[in-house]
Each structure stands twice: as C-alpha cells, then as structure tokens.
CSV table of C-alpha atoms in Angstrom, one decimal:
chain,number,residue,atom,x,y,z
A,1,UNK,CA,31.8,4.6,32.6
A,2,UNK,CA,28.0,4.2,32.5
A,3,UNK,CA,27.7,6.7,29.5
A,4,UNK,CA,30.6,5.1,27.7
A,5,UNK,CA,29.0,1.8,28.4
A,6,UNK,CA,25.7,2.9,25.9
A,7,UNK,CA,27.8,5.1,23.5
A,8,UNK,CA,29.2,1.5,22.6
A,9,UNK,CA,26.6,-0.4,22.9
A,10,UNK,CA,24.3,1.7,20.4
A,11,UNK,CA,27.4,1.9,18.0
A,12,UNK,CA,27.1,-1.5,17.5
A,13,UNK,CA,25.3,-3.4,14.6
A,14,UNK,CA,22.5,-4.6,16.1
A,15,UNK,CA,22.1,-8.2,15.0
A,16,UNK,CA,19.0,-8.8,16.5
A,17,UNK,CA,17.2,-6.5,15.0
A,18,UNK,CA,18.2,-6.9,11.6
A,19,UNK,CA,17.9,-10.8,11.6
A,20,UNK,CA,13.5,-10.1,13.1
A,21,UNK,CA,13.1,-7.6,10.2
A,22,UNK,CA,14.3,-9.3,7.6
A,23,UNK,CA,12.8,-12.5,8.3
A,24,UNK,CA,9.6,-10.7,8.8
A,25,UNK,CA,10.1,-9.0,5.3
A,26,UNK,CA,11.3,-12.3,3.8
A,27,UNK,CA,8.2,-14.0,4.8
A,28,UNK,CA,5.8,-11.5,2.9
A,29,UNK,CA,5.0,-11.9,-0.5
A,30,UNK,CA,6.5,-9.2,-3.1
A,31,UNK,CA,7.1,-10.1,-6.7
A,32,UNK,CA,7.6,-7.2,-8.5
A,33,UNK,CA,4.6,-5.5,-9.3
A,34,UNK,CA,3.0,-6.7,-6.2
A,35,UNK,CA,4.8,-5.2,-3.6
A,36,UNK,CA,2.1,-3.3,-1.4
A,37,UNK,CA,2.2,-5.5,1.2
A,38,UNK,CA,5.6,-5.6,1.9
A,39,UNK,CA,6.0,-1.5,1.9
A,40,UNK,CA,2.7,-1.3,4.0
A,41,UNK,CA,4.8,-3.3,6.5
A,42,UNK,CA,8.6,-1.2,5.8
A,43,UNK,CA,6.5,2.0,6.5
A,44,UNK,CA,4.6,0.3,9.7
A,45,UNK,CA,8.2,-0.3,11.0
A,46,UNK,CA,10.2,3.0,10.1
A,47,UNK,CA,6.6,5.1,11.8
A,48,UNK,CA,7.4,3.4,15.1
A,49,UNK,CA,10.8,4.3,14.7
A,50,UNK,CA,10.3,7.5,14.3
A,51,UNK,CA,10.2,8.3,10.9
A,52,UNK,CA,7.6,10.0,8.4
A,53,UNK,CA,7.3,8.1,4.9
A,54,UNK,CA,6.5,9.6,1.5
A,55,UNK,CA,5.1,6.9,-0.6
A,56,UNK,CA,5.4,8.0,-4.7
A,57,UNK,CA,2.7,7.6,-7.5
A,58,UNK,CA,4.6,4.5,-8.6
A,59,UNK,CA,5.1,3.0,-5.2
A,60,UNK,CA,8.7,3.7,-4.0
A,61,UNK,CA,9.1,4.9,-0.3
A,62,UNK,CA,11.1,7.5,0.9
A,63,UNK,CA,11.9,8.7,4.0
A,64,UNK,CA,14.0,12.2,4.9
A,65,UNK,CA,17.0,13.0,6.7
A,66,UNK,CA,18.4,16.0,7.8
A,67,UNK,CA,22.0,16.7,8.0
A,68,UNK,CA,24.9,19.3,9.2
A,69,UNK,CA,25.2,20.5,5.4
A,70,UNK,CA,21.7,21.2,4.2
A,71,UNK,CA,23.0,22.3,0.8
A,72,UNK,CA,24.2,18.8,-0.2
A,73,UNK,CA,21.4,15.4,-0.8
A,74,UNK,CA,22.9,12.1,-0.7
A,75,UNK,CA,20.5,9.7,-1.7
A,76,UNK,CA,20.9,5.9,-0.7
A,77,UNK,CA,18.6,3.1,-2.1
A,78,UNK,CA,17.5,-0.9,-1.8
A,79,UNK,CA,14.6,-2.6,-3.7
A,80,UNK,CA,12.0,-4.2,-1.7
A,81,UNK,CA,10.6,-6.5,-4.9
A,82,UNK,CA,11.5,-9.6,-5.9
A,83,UNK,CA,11.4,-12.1,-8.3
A,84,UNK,CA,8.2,-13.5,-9.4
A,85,UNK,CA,5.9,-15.4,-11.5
A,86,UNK,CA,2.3,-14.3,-13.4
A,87,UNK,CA,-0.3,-16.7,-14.8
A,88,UNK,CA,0.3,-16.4,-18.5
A,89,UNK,CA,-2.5,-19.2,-19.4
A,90,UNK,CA,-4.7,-21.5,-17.8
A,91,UNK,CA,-4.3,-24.8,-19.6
A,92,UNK,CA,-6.6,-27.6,-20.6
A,93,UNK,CA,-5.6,-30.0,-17.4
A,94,UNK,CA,-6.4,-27.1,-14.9
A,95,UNK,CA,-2.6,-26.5,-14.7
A,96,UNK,CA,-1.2,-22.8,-15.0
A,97,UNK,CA,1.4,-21.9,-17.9
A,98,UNK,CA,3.8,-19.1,-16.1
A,99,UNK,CA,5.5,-16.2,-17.2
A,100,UNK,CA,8.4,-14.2,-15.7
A,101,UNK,CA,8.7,-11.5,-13.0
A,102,UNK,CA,12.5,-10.7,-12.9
A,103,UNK,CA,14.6,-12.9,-14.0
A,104,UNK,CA,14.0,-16.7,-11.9
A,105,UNK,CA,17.0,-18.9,-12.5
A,106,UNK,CA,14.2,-20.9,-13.3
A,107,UNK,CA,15.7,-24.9,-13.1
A,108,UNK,CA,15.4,-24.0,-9.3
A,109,UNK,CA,12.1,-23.7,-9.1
A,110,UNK,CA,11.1,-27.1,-9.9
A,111,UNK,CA,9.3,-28.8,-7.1
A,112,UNK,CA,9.0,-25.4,-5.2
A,113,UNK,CA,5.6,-24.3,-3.3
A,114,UNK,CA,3.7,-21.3,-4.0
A,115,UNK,CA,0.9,-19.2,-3.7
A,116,UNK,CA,-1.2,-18.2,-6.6
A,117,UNK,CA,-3.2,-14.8,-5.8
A,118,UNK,CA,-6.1,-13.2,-7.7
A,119,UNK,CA,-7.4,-9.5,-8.3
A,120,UNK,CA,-9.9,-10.1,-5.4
A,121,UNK,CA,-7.5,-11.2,-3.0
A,122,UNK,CA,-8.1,-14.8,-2.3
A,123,UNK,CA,-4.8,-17.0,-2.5
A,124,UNK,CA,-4.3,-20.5,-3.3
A,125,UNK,CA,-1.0,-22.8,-2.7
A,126,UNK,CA,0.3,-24.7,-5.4
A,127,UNK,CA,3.3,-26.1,-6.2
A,128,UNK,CA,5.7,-25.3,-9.6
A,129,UNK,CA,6.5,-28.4,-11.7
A,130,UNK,CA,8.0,-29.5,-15.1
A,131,UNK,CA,5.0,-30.8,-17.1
A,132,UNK,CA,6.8,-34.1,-17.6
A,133,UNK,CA,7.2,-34.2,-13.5
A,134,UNK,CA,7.0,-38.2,-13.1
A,135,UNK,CA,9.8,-40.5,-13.8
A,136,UNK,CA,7.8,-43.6,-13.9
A,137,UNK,CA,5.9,-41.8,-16.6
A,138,UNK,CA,7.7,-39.8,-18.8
A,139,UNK,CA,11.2,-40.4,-20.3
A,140,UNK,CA,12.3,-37.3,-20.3
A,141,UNK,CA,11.5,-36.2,-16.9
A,142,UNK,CA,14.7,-36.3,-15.4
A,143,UNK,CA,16.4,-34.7,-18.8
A,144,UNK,CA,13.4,-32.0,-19.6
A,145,UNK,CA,15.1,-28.7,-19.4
A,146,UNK,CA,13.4,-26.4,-16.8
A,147,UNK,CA,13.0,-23.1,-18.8
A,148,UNK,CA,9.3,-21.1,-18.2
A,149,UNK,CA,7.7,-22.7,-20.9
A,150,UNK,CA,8.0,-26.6,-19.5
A,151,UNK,CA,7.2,-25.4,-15.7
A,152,UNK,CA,3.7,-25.3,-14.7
A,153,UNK,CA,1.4,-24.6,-11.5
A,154,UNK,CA,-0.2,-27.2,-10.1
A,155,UNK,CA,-3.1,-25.7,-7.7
A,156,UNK,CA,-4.5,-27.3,-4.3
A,157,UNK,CA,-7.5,-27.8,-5.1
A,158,UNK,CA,-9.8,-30.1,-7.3
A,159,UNK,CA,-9.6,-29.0,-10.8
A,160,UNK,CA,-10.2,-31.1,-13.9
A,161,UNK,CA,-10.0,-28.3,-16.8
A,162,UNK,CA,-9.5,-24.3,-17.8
A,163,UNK,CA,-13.6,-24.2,-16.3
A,164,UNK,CA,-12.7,-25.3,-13.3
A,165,UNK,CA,-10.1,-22.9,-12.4
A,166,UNK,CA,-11.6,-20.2,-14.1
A,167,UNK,CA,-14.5,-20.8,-11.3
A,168,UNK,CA,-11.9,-20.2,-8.4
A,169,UNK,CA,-11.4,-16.5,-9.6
A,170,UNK,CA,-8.1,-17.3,-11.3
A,171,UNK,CA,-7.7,-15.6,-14.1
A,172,UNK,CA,-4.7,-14.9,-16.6
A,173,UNK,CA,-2.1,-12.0,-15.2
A,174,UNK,CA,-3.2,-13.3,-11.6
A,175,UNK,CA,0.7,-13.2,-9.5
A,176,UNK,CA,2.2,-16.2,-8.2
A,177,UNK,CA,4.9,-16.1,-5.4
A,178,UNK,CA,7.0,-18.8,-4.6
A,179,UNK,CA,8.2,-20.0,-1.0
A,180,UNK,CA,11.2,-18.0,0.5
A,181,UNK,CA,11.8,-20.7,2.7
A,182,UNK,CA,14.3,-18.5,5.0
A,183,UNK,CA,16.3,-20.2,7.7
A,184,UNK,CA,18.9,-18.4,9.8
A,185,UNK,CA,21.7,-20.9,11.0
A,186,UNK,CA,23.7,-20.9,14.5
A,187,UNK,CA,26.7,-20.6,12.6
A,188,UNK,CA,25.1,-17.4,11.0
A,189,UNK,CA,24.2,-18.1,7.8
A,190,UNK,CA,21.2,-16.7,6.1
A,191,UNK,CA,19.6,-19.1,3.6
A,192,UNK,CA,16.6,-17.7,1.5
A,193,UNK,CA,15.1,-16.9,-1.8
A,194,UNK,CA,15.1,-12.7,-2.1
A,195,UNK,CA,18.2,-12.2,-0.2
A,196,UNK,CA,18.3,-9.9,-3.5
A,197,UNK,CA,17.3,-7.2,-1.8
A,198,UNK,CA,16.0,-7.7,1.4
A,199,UNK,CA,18.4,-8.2,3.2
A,200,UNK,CA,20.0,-4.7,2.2
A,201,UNK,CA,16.9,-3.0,3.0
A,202,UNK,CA,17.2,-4.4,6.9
A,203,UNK,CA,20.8,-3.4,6.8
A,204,UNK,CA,18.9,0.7,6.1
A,205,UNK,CA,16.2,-0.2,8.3
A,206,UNK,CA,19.1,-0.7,10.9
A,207,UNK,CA,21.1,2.1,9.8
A,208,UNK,CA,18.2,4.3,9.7
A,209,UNK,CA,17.4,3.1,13.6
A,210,UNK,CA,21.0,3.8,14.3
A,211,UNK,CA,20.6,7.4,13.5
A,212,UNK,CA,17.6,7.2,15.6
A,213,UNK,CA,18.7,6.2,18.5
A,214,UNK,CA,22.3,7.7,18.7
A,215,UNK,CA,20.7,10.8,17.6
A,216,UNK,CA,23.4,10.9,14.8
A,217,UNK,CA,23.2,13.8,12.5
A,218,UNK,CA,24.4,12.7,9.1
A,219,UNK,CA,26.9,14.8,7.4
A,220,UNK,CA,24.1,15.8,4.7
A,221,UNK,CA,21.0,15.6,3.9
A,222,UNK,CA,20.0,12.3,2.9
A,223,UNK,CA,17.1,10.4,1.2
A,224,UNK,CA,16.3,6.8,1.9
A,225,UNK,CA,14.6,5.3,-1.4
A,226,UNK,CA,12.9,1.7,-0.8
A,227,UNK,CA,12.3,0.6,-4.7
A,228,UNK,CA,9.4,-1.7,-6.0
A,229,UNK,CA,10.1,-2.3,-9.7
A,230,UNK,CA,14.3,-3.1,-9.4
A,231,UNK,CA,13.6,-6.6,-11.1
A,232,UNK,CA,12.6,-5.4,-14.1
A,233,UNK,CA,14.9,-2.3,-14.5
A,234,UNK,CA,13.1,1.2,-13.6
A,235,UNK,CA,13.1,1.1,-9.6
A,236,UNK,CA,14.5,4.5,-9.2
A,237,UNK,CA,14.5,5.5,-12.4
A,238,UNK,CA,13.3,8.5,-11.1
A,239,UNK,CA,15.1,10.1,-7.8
A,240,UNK,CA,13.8,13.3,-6.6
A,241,UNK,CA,16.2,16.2,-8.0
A,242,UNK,CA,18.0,17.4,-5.2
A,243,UNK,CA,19.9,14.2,-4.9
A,244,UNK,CA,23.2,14.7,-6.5
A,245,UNK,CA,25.0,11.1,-5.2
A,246,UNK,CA,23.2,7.9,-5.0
A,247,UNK,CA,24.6,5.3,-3.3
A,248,UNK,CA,22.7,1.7,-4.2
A,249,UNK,CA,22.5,-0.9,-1.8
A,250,UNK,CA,22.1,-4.4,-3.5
A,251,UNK,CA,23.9,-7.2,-3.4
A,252,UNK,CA,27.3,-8.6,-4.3
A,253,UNK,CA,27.9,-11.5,-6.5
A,254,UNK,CA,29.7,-14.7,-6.0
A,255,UNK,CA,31.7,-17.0,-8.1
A,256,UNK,CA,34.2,-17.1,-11.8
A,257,UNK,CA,36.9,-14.9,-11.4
A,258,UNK,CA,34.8,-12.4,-8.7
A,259,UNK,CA,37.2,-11.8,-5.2
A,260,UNK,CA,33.4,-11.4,-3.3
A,261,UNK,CA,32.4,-13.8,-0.5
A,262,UNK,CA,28.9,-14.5,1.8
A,263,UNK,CA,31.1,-12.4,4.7
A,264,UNK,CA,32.2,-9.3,2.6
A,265,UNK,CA,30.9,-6.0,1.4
A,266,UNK,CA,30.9,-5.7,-2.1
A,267,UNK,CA,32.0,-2.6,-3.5
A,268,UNK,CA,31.1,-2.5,-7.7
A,269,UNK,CA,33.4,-1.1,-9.8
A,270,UNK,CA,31.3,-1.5,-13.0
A,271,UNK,CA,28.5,-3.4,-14.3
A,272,UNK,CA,26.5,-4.0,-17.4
A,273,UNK,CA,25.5,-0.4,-17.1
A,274,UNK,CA,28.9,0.5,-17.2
A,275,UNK,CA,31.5,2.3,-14.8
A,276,UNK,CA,30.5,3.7,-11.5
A,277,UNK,CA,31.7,7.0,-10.3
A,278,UNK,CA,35.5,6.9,-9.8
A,279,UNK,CA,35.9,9.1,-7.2
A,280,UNK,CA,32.6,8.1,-5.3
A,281,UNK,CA,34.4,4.4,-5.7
A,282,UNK,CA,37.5,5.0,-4.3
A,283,UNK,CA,36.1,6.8,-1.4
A,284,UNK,CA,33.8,3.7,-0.5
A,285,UNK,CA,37.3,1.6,-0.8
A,286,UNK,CA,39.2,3.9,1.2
A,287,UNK,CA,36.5,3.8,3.9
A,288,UNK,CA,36.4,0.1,3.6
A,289,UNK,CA,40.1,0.2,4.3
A,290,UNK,CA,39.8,2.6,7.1
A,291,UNK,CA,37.0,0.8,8.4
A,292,UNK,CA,39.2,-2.4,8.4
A,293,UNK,CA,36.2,-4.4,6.8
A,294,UNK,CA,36.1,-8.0,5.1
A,295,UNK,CA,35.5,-6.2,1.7
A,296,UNK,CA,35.8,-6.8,-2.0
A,297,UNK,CA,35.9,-4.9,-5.3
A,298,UNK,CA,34.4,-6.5,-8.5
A,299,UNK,CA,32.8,-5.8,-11.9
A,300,UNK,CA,29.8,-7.7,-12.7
A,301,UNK,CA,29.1,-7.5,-16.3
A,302,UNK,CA,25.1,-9.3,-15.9
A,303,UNK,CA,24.0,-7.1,-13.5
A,304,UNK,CA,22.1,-3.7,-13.4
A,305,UNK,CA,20.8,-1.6,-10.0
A,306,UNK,CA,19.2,1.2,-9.6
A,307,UNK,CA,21.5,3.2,-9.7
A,308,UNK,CA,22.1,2.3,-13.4
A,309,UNK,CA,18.2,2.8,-13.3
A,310,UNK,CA,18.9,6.6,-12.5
A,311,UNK,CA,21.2,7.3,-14.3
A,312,UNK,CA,19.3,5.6,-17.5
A,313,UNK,CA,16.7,7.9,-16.5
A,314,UNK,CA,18.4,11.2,-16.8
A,315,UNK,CA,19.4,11.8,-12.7
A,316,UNK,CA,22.4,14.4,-13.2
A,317,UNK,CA,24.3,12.9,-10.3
A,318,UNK,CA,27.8,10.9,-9.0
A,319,UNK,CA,26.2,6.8,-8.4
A,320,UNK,CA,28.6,4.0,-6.9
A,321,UNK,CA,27.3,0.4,-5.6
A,322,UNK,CA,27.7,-2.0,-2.6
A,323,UNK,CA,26.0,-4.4,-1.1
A,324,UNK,CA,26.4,-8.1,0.8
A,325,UNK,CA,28.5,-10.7,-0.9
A,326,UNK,CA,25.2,-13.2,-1.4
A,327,UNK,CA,25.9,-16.7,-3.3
A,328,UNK,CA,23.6,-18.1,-6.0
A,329,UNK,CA,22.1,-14.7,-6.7
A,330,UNK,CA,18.1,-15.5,-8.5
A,331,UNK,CA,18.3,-18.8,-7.4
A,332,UNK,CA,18.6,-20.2,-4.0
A,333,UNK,CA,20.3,-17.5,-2.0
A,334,UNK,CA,23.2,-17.4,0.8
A,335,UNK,CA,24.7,-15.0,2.8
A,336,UNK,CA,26.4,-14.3,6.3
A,337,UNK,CA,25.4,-11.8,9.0
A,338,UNK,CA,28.9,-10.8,8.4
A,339,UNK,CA,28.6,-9.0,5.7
A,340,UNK,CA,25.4,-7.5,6.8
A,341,UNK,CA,27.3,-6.2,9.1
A,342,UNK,CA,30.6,-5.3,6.7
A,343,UNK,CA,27.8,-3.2,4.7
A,344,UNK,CA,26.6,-1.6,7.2
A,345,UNK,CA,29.9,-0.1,8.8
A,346,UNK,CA,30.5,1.2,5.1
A,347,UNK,CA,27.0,2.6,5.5
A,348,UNK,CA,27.8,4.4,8.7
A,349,UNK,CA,31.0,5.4,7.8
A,350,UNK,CA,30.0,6.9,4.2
A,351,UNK,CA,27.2,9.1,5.7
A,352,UNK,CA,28.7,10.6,8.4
C-alpha cells in the first residue's frame, strides 16, 4: 500500500511546483535579446534538480536525457524570451521613443509600468504612455491610436531634456521591460503578461523533475532546448543534429473559428510555417485521446514556433506543436492550470 501510495503521488502533476517556478520566472525580466538573467535562474533550478546544463554560443540551454533506445533523439523545446521594448530615441522633453522586441499588441501597453535598463546595469521605472496621454489637454487623447510610434517612456526621475537623460547612462538601444503583473487566482486562473512561453517552460521544468524523481527512463534519448530569440523567429534555428523529431512546446491560441480553450492542450495542425508532421500529429492526438485530455486541434495561420524555426534552418527532422490554450496571446495573457496540466500528460505520455 505504502509503495503504491508514492508511485501515485509522484505520477501526479505537481501543481505546486509549477505555479512557484513560473511565477518566479514571470517575475524576471527577459525581452528578447536580454534573457541572461532568466536562464541564469532556469539553469540554477534544473542543477538542484539534478541536471547538468549546456548553455550555446547564442544562449539557448540544453539539458540531456538518456533513454531505453540510445539510437533515437527526440528533441523537445519552449522559449524563455519574451516580448520587449528598446529605446529607439531619446526625445527633446526627456521622454523615450520605443521600438519593438517581438511583436507587443501594443494598444495594451498604454499606461503600463516598466523598467528601463542600461549597458551598465543600473535600471530605472518608468511608465509607457501615448504622447497625447491627458484628456483635459489633448483632443485626441482618448482617439490617438496606440501603435509604437505615439507611445513613449516616461522615466522616474527629474528630467527636462535629451541632456538630462543622456546624464543617467541612458542611451539609445538601452532595453525596456514592462510589468508582468502575474496573479494566480483561487479558481486557478493564471493572469500575466509572457504566459507566451513561460508557462510551457514550467510545465518541462516539471516534466523534467518528474523524470527525476520517478527515476523514469524516457523511451529515447531526449534533448531539452530552452530558446532565447523565439520572438523574433531564430530560437532554435539551430538544434544539435542528432535530433531527428522536435516536439515545440508553446502556446495555443484562442478565439475566431479556433476549438482551443484556457483549460486545453493545443495540438497544431499547421501554422504560417505551414503543415506539421502528419504522422508525428496524429500520434500527439491519439495520445491526447488515450490520455482522455481536455484537448484541441487547430491551425493558426499568424503564428510561427520554433519548430518552424528549425525546420527554416535546415534541421532534417519530423516537428509537431502543442502547447496551453492561453487567451489574448501578446497582449494581456490568460490561462488555467488545467491545461498546464493537459500539456503535460501529453508530455509524459509522448516521451515514454
């Protein structure tokens, strides 16, 4: 009874610990491009589980798995960058004119706070504002469309002019992160900015502390790949070459004509990149059936991962997709520990 007891209890997705990491991860800063912090603290957490990390020249982390068939390398990867902003220009006023990091759904960020943070490390808060942000002042404030060019920083701190911020250390190309501002509900909600992909890399983390602590050998070998440069299209762009299946873990979408919701596991059937494997596909649905998961199957035709990344960048190998149903994807994100958990039983299931 008393070894049945922890058999099930370690088979079990371990809320808990999913939920601590990736509000931990949520809360540290990682546009793309500036990611170091964030995989400083991934590797911190997968060496006290037990794990050594390969870091790559470009800043992707790996980690090694050994499995029953050592002549086969599934590979299965989440990016750990996010969205962003950069200090294009330092205007007249003292305020900062942005440019991208990603792809911001950028009405949302009206009004949000952020940190601004220079090449010598000092950071300053700010907050992001149309530059017509008054409606006692301007007409057009409440009609001013919020595209990059009409948002601005406004720093915390006393600054007339361009000389007075230029004294701070700011400087143009300086990265600018904006609040996640995560809460997790009773009803088990998970409200944050960078849900896209975060909270996919907690659901390996957990997967890879599974294996861990069941002291599960995988069916094959595997190879974890945490990505830094998703956002803007080359995150795994290169995977090392004895992978021959890549399984991405990202994110599903919500809303049109799309059967995903905040509880499912999204399984993708093709996206802008075009179709993913058929055979790898219907495996993942069969499994999904099997598994008797809340899952869905969609195509999402404004949407790239890196597994198209691979496969852009030459990989010879068999790619599918899946991730948690998360609503309002680049804007103001929501999902469900449900499917957290719904992705990770398709996890488990698909690598042993």
């Amino acid at each position: 009874m008393g070894d049945l007891a922890v058999h099930t209890k370690y088979n079990m997705f371990k809320k808990d610990e999913t939920l601590a990491f990736l509000t931990q991860l949520l809360s540290i800063n990682s546009p793309t491009g500036y990611t170091q912090n964030a995989t400083a603290f991934l590797q911190e957490t997968l060496e006290e589980i037990g794990y050594e990390t390969v870091k790559t020249p470009k800043g992707n982390i790996m980690v090694h798995v050994d499995g029953k068939d050592a002549s086969i390398t599934r590979g299965l990867s989440a990016h750990i960058d996010t969205l962003g902003l950069m200090v294009r220009s330092i205007n007249s006023d003292g305020t900062l004119a942005l440019t991208k990091l990603g792809g911001p759904l950028t009405p949302t960020l009206d009004g949000e706070y952020c940190d601004v943070i220079t090449r010598d490390g000092k950071v300053y808060t700010g907050t992001i504002l149309s530059n017509t942000p008054s409606i006692h002042v301007f007409k057009d404030a409440s009609t001013k469309e919020r595209d990059i060019d009409n948002l601005v920083v406004k720093i915390d701190e006393r600054v007339k002019n361009k000389e007075d911020v230029k004294k701070l250390g700011i400087q143009n190309g300086d990265i600018i992160a904006y609040d996640p501002k995560v809460v997790v509900t009773e009803s088990g909600f998970i409200k944050s900015r960078f849900l896209d992909d975060k909270a996919s890399v907690s659901v390996l983390v957990n997967i890879l502390r599974t294996l861990k602590e069941e002291k599960i050998e995988p069916a094959t070998n595997l190879v974890f790949i945490f990505s830094t440069y998703e956002e803007v299209g080359h995150g795994a762009a290169w995977i090392p070459e004895e992978i021959t299946e890549l399984l991405a873990v990202d994110m599903g979408c919500i809303g049109l004509d799309l059967e995903c919701t905040e509880f499912d596991v999204s399984i993708c059937a093709k996206d802008s990149s075009g179709p993913y494997d058929y055979a790898m596909t219907t495996h993942l649905i069969e499994m999904a059936k099997e598994q008797d998961l809340n899952y869905a199957v969609d195509i999402y035709p404004m949407y790239g991962s890196d597994a198209s990344a691979a496969l852009g960048g030459g990989a010879n190998i068999r790619a599918a997709l899946i991730g948690p149903g998360v609503a309002s994807s680049h804007g103001m994100e929501r999902t469900h520990i449900d499917a957290l958990e719904n992705t990770y039983k398709l996890i488990k299931a698909y690598i042993q």
